[in-house]
Amino acid sequence: MIGSGPAESGSIPPVAAGRRARLLPAPGDRRGFGIAIVSTVIVFGLLGFVIVSSAGWPRVQQSFFDPATFEASWPRVTRAFWVNVQLFLLAEALVLVLGLVIAVLRSLPGAALAPIRLLATAYVDLFRALPGILVISMLGFGVPALRIEGLPTDEFFWALVALTLLYSAYVSEVYRAGIDSIHPSQAAAARSLGLSQLQAMRFVVVPQAIRRVIPPLLNDFIGLQKDTALVSVLGVVEVFRAAQIRQAATFNSTPYVITAIIFLLLTVPMARLVDWLVRRQQRRSAAGAR
Amino acid sequence: MRAEGRASEALLVEGLTKSFGSLAVLRGIDLAVAEHEVICLIGASGSGKSTLLRCVNLLEPIDAGRIVVGGQEITAARVDVDRVRRSIGIVFQAFNLFPHLRVIDNITLAPRRVLGRDRGAAEAAATDLLRRFGLEDKRLEYPDRLSGGQQQRVAIVRALAMEPQLLLLDEITSALDPELIAEVLDVVRELARGGMTMLIATHEMGFARDVADRVAFLDQGRMLEIGPPAAILSEPREPRTRQFLQRVIAAGRL
């Protein structure tokens, strides 16, 4: 059954937004701004003092923050990061498609399609239940060991497959939440004009759903980008593996700090972007768009 | 598919029943709508007006009875529901425009994707319709930039773009502010003058009086009486109809 009762206009008033905590007080609030600055300096100053004055600090400083190792390792570690970039860009493109296919399959009504819904649900349950490192290891070591004619044995390929399968399961749930959030009256209006079930999905429901789920989707992509470091278990020389190799060669852990910096540079701006998108969406829906 | 019903009948409903769980919403409705005829359905909320319209458009599966549109029984097994819906337009109380599409794309979506018209032809036809209803300047706007009355007129145009044989209007002014009701009802009046066959669920008794060829009173899933507007609205036979109309008059809606 499609559609719902007749009285479904946008009659639910927007909930009055409570005061949201801001990262820093508003620029106009000079006193609040001053207090925030002072308390920040005190807290971080104390924290820094405790770390730097600890007994082990000189050794930690030498093995994690050594300028010479930093300079020597930076080029190789950053170059290895391009492997991660290729991996997550390819995986993201595949996940966007596969996740949507799974979500649409799970959302199709009709008794005859029960086996399809069941299969899609089993897929999502399976890959959400397994730890990523396990899936990567099993696919990356297990499938090539089968020695099936014609199947690639390349570690990068299986790393890509594993990440795509894992994250498609998460992303299909995000898409599905988006599809479910579109009021059934939209599908009813589309069907009433003669559009088929799939056409109503494609032209009316999914385009609206995707707009709503862009922030949570990007959140999952942040997870995916970080998890590209897991494929180091297969021996793919990506950024974390490259840092391990440099660490073994120099007996110094500064390369790990380089890796951390690279991920921070990638992920923090993306997390900020997600926050900004979420806030923009909240502002728009609060502005009374129906 | 069997051909039945007289050729002049646009819509024939026989013995239609529909329940939602244990709640019987339609309890044996019989209705024949002639071509070019306008019928208004009146009755209290919950009397079954909307459900009847949704059943005729196959948006709700029916429990028993049959519905014949343009000589074809649409409630028969193995009927292509998408094909049936092409020839029956429906306009909803809450407009249900597609918010992610501009006015012109709302209107041309079905002609292009369902009828296979090319973009140019579909847009030209849509623009003609918009001009006819004074909405030409809104063709590139998104629905949330329009007033409720404008949105509902666009929804009517969207249904008309499929050139339906039968138009169903489901309380199309109930979600509108009072000052916006007239502009929407004027559109319906013009369609009636143009000979459009319509089945209209409404609470606007004055409008029903001017536009309807016949008015039907629904009460608890039954059609208690049907006849010319003057008869039903001024001299109803049934006590339930009288009671309903008295309440409407008391509420200042007649």
XYZ file of C-alpha atoms in Angstrom:
544
model
C 0.000 0.000 0.000
C 1.294 3.410 -0.856
C 0.388 6.744 0.602
C -1.262 7.529 3.893
C -4.288 9.298 5.226
C -5.417 12.509 3.630
C -4.416 14.861 6.422
C -0.649 14.981 6.126
C 0.152 18.619 5.458
C 3.181 20.101 7.153
C 1.193 20.747 10.268
C 3.873 19.740 12.785
C 5.401 22.951 14.075
C 9.184 23.068 14.229
C 10.375 22.357 17.739
C 11.797 25.510 19.308
C 15.539 25.024 19.088
C 17.233 25.077 22.461
C 20.427 27.078 22.809
C 23.087 25.049 21.115
C 26.529 25.068 22.721
C 28.946 26.998 20.535
C 32.613 26.127 20.141
C 33.525 29.670 21.173
C 31.242 32.442 22.484
C 29.775 34.756 19.855
C 32.257 37.354 18.549
C 30.103 40.152 20.006
C 30.298 38.676 23.498
C 33.685 40.181 24.488
C 33.614 39.136 28.118
C 32.642 35.551 27.235
C 35.323 35.491 24.577
C 37.957 36.627 27.096
C 36.930 34.003 29.632
C 37.065 31.301 26.939
C 40.590 32.355 25.917
C 41.919 32.474 29.475
C 40.424 29.130 30.503
C 41.710 27.513 27.315
C 45.246 28.800 27.878
C 45.219 27.596 31.504
C 43.903 24.102 30.725
C 46.172 23.438 27.769
C 49.130 25.096 29.505
C 48.727 22.786 32.500
C 48.343 19.737 30.296
C 51.453 20.672 28.331
C 53.394 21.296 31.534
C 52.448 17.855 32.952
C 53.573 16.109 29.776
C 56.806 18.020 29.261
C 57.865 17.769 32.911
C 57.226 14.000 33.079
C 60.225 11.723 33.645
C 59.936 9.985 30.266
C 59.433 13.146 28.143
C 63.026 13.490 26.855
C 62.951 9.948 25.450
C 59.441 10.319 24.008
C 60.470 13.599 22.433
C 63.493 11.953 20.875
C 61.664 8.928 19.502
C 58.423 10.622 18.312
C 59.416 14.189 17.541
C 62.865 13.949 16.012
C 63.323 16.717 13.406
C 65.984 14.868 11.416
C 63.875 11.704 11.065
C 60.863 13.849 10.260
C 62.634 15.516 7.382
C 64.119 12.271 6.081
C 60.873 10.273 6.260
C 58.363 12.904 5.112
C 58.746 12.335 1.336
C 58.394 8.551 1.455
C 55.513 8.505 3.908
C 53.564 11.172 2.047
C 54.197 9.422 -1.272
C 52.794 6.203 0.201
C 49.712 8.191 1.174
C 48.756 8.401 -2.518
C 47.976 4.698 -2.298
C 45.439 5.506 0.427
C 44.027 8.331 -1.667
C 43.540 6.063 -4.696
C 42.041 3.405 -2.477
C 39.485 5.627 -0.773
C 38.509 7.572 -3.886
C 37.840 4.351 -5.804
C 36.102 2.748 -2.817
C 33.927 5.851 -2.260
C 32.766 5.867 -5.879
C 31.893 2.163 -5.693
C 30.258 2.501 -2.266
C 27.983 5.322 -3.468
C 26.592 3.037 -6.178
C 26.514 -0.316 -4.365
C 25.098 1.222 -1.168
C 22.255 2.820 -3.129
C 21.464 -0.413 -4.985
C 21.285 -2.346 -1.696
C 19.120 0.350 -0.087
C 16.660 0.425 -3.003
C 16.456 -3.380 -3.068
C 15.632 -3.377 0.652
C 12.986 -0.687 0.167
C 11.066 -2.432 -2.642
C 7.597 -3.530 -1.508
C 5.759 -6.622 -2.651
C 5.552 -10.185 -1.351
C 7.272 -11.665 -4.407
C 10.408 -9.656 -3.749
C 10.908 -11.110 -0.266
C 14.003 -13.165 -1.262
C 15.689 -10.044 -2.643
C 14.971 -8.080 0.535
C 16.195 -11.027 2.585
C 19.476 -11.268 0.667
C 20.093 -7.528 0.898
C 19.353 -7.594 4.623
C 21.672 -10.565 5.175
C 24.446 -8.737 3.326
C 24.065 -5.618 5.464
C 23.910 -7.629 8.700
C 26.991 -9.674 7.784
C 29.289 -6.817 6.879
C 28.180 -4.597 9.727
C 28.828 -7.422 12.184
C 32.393 -8.274 11.129
C 35.453 -6.260 12.165
C 36.974 -4.537 9.142
C 40.434 -5.945 9.688
C 38.975 -9.460 9.598
C 37.166 -8.935 6.294
C 40.281 -7.402 4.774
C 42.448 -10.309 5.942
C 40.013 -13.006 4.858
C 39.484 -11.562 1.394
C 43.072 -10.461 0.884
C 44.698 -13.731 1.959
C 41.857 -16.184 1.483
C 40.567 -15.533 -2.034
C 43.973 -15.437 -3.774
C 44.850 -18.678 -1.949
C 41.969 -20.383 -3.771
C 44.019 -19.921 -6.958
C 40.941 -19.583 -9.111
C 41.890 -18.998 -12.723
C 41.250 -15.419 -13.799
C 40.733 -13.926 -10.336
C 43.198 -11.161 -9.541
C 45.705 -11.860 -6.780
C 46.731 -8.255 -6.354
C 46.512 -7.072 -2.696
C 45.359 -3.602 -3.676
C 42.436 -5.109 -5.604
C 41.244 -7.212 -2.661
C 41.758 -4.352 -0.250
C 39.483 -2.276 -2.478
C 36.888 -5.056 -2.619
C 36.933 -5.502 1.159
C 36.554 -1.785 1.921
C 33.778 -1.442 -0.673
C 31.816 -4.380 0.733
C 32.251 -3.163 4.319
C 31.279 0.436 3.741
C 28.466 -0.290 1.267
C 26.691 -2.034 4.129
C 26.921 1.080 6.334
C 26.120 3.499 3.554
C 23.092 1.476 2.403
C 21.653 1.989 5.891
C 22.226 5.734 5.592
C 20.501 5.785 2.204
C 17.646 3.688 3.547
C 17.059 6.071 6.436
C 16.921 8.853 3.852
C 14.450 6.961 1.654
C 12.265 6.199 4.678
C 12.311 9.876 5.675
C 10.571 10.936 2.455
C 6.837 11.106 3.162
C 4.830 8.333 1.434
C 2.603 11.025 -0.107
C 5.492 11.860 -2.454
C 5.566 8.319 -3.831
C 1.754 8.332 -3.968
C 1.767 11.546 -6.006
C 4.310 10.056 -8.407
C 2.388 6.788 -8.769
C -0.877 8.675 -9.300
C 0.684 10.284 -12.385
C 1.403 6.853 -13.842
C 5.065 6.499 -12.849
C 6.075 2.942 -11.992
C 7.430 1.957 -8.575
C 11.020 2.181 -9.833
C 10.433 5.474 -11.662
C 8.906 6.980 -8.519
C 12.009 5.882 -6.606
C 14.407 7.180 -9.241
C 12.864 10.541 -10.051
C 11.063 11.508 -6.847
C 12.140 9.635 -3.708
C 15.866 8.980 -4.161
C 16.839 12.512 -5.303
C 15.203 13.969 -2.193
C 16.638 11.253 0.054
C 20.206 11.810 -1.175
C 20.074 15.520 -0.362
C 19.066 14.698 3.198
C 21.766 12.096 3.799
C 24.818 13.903 2.458
C 26.155 14.769 5.963
C 25.897 11.234 7.441
C 27.274 9.882 4.168
C 30.351 12.079 4.461
C 30.718 10.902 8.055
C 30.956 7.324 6.842
C 33.509 8.423 4.261
C 35.679 9.835 7.045
C 35.613 6.363 8.616
C 36.460 4.772 5.282
C 39.406 7.096 4.714
C 40.887 6.244 8.091
C 40.273 2.534 7.586
C 42.436 2.526 4.463
C 45.316 2.155 6.970
C 43.959 -1.320 7.842
C 44.939 -2.725 4.457
C 48.556 -2.568 5.635
C 47.891 -6.085 7.027
C 47.926 -7.342 3.438
C 51.352 -5.833 2.835
C 50.079 -2.989 0.672
C 52.635 -0.223 1.154
C 50.223 2.521 2.050
C 50.924 5.307 4.498
C 50.861 3.321 7.738
C 52.921 0.467 6.277
C 55.428 2.994 4.911
C 55.684 4.555 8.367
C 56.283 1.114 9.895
C 59.055 0.462 7.391
C 60.687 3.827 8.151
C 60.333 3.162 11.863
C 62.101 -0.168 11.489
C 64.852 1.443 9.438
C 65.472 4.433 11.714
C 64.547 2.946 15.116
C 62.555 6.135 15.543
C 58.759 6.540 15.743
C 58.567 10.008 14.208
C 57.118 8.502 10.947
C 53.977 7.578 12.910
C 53.551 11.214 13.851
C 53.860 12.093 10.164
C 51.064 9.623 9.404
C 48.932 11.147 12.136
C 49.487 14.646 10.748
C 48.488 13.531 7.251
C 45.235 11.976 8.483
C 44.478 15.045 10.592
C 44.980 17.327 7.592
C 42.581 15.197 5.568
C 39.924 14.412 8.122
C 39.515 17.497 10.309
C 38.441 19.772 7.425
C 36.029 17.107 6.276
C 34.525 16.757 9.752
C 34.103 20.562 9.879
C 32.401 20.461 6.481
C 29.958 17.820 7.750
C 29.167 19.943 10.823
C 28.562 22.954 8.620
C 26.258 20.995 6.287
C 24.270 19.643 9.233
C 23.843 23.110 10.699
C 22.804 24.517 7.322
C 20.215 21.775 6.955
C 18.843 22.441 10.436
C 18.598 26.149 9.679
C 16.736 25.417 6.451
C 14.229 23.049 7.986
C 13.724 25.466 10.886
C 13.013 28.205 8.335
C 9.812 26.309 7.552
C 10.523 24.706 4.204
C 7.822 22.135 3.845
C -10.231 -6.812 -20.769
C -13.996 -6.667 -20.915
C -15.794 -3.665 -22.284
C -18.716 -2.794 -20.094
C -20.819 0.072 -18.900
C -22.457 2.516 -21.238
C -20.064 4.442 -23.420
C -21.234 7.729 -21.940
C -20.191 6.642 -18.450
C -16.761 7.907 -17.516
C -16.811 6.106 -14.193
C -18.910 3.324 -12.755
C -18.544 2.139 -9.167
C -20.503 -0.906 -8.012
C -20.771 -2.356 -4.532
C -17.417 -0.937 -3.469
C -16.323 -1.873 0.048
C -13.086 -1.044 1.787
C -11.898 -1.577 5.361
C -8.774 -0.540 7.173
C -8.346 -3.430 9.590
C -11.613 -3.699 11.493
C -12.732 -0.217 10.459
C -15.199 -0.332 7.548
C -14.623 2.901 5.624
C -16.710 2.205 2.508
C -19.751 -0.044 2.874
C -21.149 -0.688 -0.577
C -20.851 2.411 -2.757
C -22.656 2.569 -6.109
C -22.017 5.546 -8.341
C -22.139 6.323 -12.062
C -20.468 9.445 -13.425
C -21.366 10.461 -16.984
C -18.816 12.001 -19.314
C -18.443 15.753 -18.717
C -20.309 15.409 -15.444
C -19.126 17.026 -12.216
C -20.044 15.278 -8.992
C -19.285 16.699 -5.560
C -18.976 14.354 -2.609
C -19.969 15.929 0.679
C -20.049 14.526 4.171
C -18.300 14.740 7.505
C -14.612 13.926 7.941
C -14.266 10.150 8.042
C -17.364 9.558 5.916
C -15.216 7.907 3.230
C -14.929 10.668 0.590
C -11.129 10.601 0.352
C -10.944 6.825 0.512
C -13.416 6.559 -2.373
C -11.209 8.832 -4.500
C -8.055 6.938 -3.566
C -9.733 3.631 -4.474
C -10.794 4.982 -7.881
C -7.143 5.892 -8.531
C -6.041 2.444 -7.270
C -3.949 4.060 -4.555
C -5.842 1.816 -2.115
C -6.651 -1.822 -2.847
C -10.401 -2.502 -2.561
C -12.034 -5.355 -0.661
C -15.080 -6.006 -2.870
C -17.026 -4.488 -5.724
C -15.742 -3.155 -9.011
C -14.684 0.086 -10.639
C -15.040 0.696 -14.375
C -13.329 3.676 -16.004
C -14.025 4.523 -19.657
C -15.479 1.055 -20.218
C -12.539 -0.825 -18.697
C -12.814 -2.617 -15.371
C -9.774 -1.325 -13.527
C -10.285 -3.507 -10.466
C -9.982 -6.715 -12.540
C -7.004 -8.989 -11.937
C -3.854 -8.331 -13.980
C -4.747 -4.777 -14.875
C -1.687 -2.589 -15.491
C -2.213 -0.043 -12.705
C 0.349 2.373 -14.118
C -1.548 2.463 -17.408
C -4.866 3.012 -15.590
C -3.481 5.886 -13.547
C -2.310 7.702 -16.680
C -5.909 8.395 -17.604
C -7.076 9.354 -14.104
C -5.709 12.503 -12.505
C -5.828 13.155 -8.770
C -5.072 16.313 -6.826
C -4.404 15.977 -3.118
C -5.277 18.127 -0.122
C -1.593 18.710 0.695
C -0.581 19.444 -2.951
C 2.232 16.853 -2.841
C 4.365 18.773 -5.312
C 7.904 17.446 -5.680
C 10.005 19.953 -3.689
C 13.280 19.148 -5.466
C 11.872 19.965 -8.902
C 10.988 23.331 -10.423
C 7.364 23.964 -11.364
C 7.995 23.126 -15.017
C 9.763 19.864 -14.098
C 6.983 18.906 -11.679
C 4.566 19.195 -14.586
C 6.660 17.558 -17.321
C 8.019 14.623 -15.277
C 5.139 12.253 -16.020
C 4.532 13.297 -19.667
C 8.230 12.741 -20.355
C 8.858 9.582 -18.347
C 5.473 7.892 -18.695
C 4.235 9.039 -22.105
C 7.710 9.378 -23.598
C 7.214 12.957 -24.809
C 10.419 14.803 -25.586
C 11.405 17.681 -23.342
C 10.584 20.437 -25.813
C 7.051 19.237 -26.536
C 6.322 18.523 -22.859
C 7.574 21.962 -21.779
C 5.600 23.741 -24.506
C 2.409 21.964 -23.418
C 3.135 22.670 -19.754
C 3.798 26.340 -20.467
C 0.464 26.611 -22.296
C -1.337 25.156 -19.295
C 0.507 27.447 -16.883
C -0.414 30.461 -19.019
C -4.054 29.385 -19.007
C -4.068 29.442 -15.201
C -1.990 32.597 -14.774
C 1.125 30.823 -13.535
C 3.435 31.298 -16.500
C 5.851 33.498 -14.539
C 6.297 30.751 -11.916
C 7.517 28.092 -14.330
C 11.119 28.168 -13.113
C 10.371 28.548 -9.390
C 10.670 25.808 -6.803
C 7.412 24.876 -5.052
C 8.455 26.293 -1.658
C 8.640 29.767 -3.241
C 4.923 29.705 -4.092
C 1.865 30.456 -1.978
C -0.424 27.567 -1.027
C -2.960 28.610 -3.651
C -0.299 28.759 -6.346
C 1.063 25.371 -5.291
C -2.369 23.813 -5.522
C -2.932 25.342 -8.961
C 0.406 23.892 -10.074
C -0.701 20.508 -8.712
C -3.872 20.770 -10.820
C -1.814 21.672 -13.888
C 0.478 18.708 -13.170
C -2.524 16.374 -13.222
C -3.947 18.030 -16.376
C -0.643 17.615 -18.225
C -1.385 13.885 -18.472
C -4.660 14.760 -20.280
C -6.780 12.632 -17.944
C -10.273 11.409 -18.879
C -11.287 11.800 -15.266
C -10.036 14.168 -12.585
C -10.336 13.417 -8.866
C -10.024 16.346 -6.446
C -9.499 15.384 -2.803
C -10.453 18.336 -0.556
C -8.078 20.510 -2.501
C -8.848 23.691 -0.570
C -8.820 22.246 2.949
C -5.149 23.061 3.572
C -5.436 26.628 2.266
C -5.878 29.940 4.042
C -9.380 31.327 3.398
C -8.158 34.120 1.100
C -6.432 31.598 -1.191
C -9.424 29.299 -1.665
C -11.142 31.357 -4.387
C -8.223 31.258 -6.841
C -8.143 27.468 -6.688
C -11.917 27.052 -6.968
C -11.944 29.391 -9.986
C -9.593 26.992 -11.747
C -11.959 24.103 -11.026
C -14.924 26.137 -12.294
C -13.084 26.779 -15.529
C -12.331 23.070 -15.902
C -16.010 22.269 -15.358
C -16.989 24.756 -18.063
C -14.474 23.093 -20.360
C -16.254 19.753 -19.916
C -13.768 17.955 -17.647
C -15.297 14.944 -15.891
C -14.651 15.408 -12.188
C -15.299 13.711 -8.897
C -14.698 16.235 -6.139
C -14.561 15.706 -2.382
C -15.195 19.082 -0.784
C -16.311 20.953 2.311
C -17.177 24.069 0.287
C -20.967 23.838 -0.019
C -21.345 27.101 -1.972
C -18.831 25.858 -4.507
C -20.578 22.466 -4.735
C -23.828 24.269 -5.411
C -22.413 26.226 -8.400
C -20.119 23.699 -9.972
C -21.717 20.291 -9.445
C -24.197 18.607 -11.756
C -24.989 16.301 -8.866
C -24.076 16.250 -5.194
C -23.668 13.011 -3.245
C -23.874 12.839 0.530
C -21.688 10.223 2.196
C -22.232 9.095 5.756
C -20.239 6.367 7.520
C -19.164 4.714 4.287
C -22.593 4.764 2.609
C -23.962 7.063 -0.057
C -27.194 8.189 1.540
C -28.448 10.356 -1.287
C -27.410 11.820 -4.595
C -29.113 14.385 -6.794
C -29.041 17.915 -8.189
C -27.332 20.366 -5.835
C -30.481 22.376 -5.259
C -32.326 19.287 -4.070
C -29.597 17.865 -1.859
C -28.419 21.137 -0.354
C -31.823 22.798 0.092
C -34.339 19.971 0.538
C -32.477 16.849 1.595
C -34.608 13.757 2.108
C -32.390 12.076 4.660
C -32.345 13.254 8.278
C -28.566 12.604 8.395
C -28.027 14.958 5.442
C -30.170 17.626 7.100
C -28.213 17.242 10.331
C -24.890 17.538 8.483
C -25.999 20.625 6.549
C -27.282 22.290 9.720
C -23.881 21.797 11.311
C -22.190 23.230 8.214
C -24.492 26.262 8.297
C -23.815 26.731 12.001
C -20.083 26.716 11.187
C -20.687 29.433 8.574
C -19.572 27.406 5.556
C -22.728 27.724 3.401
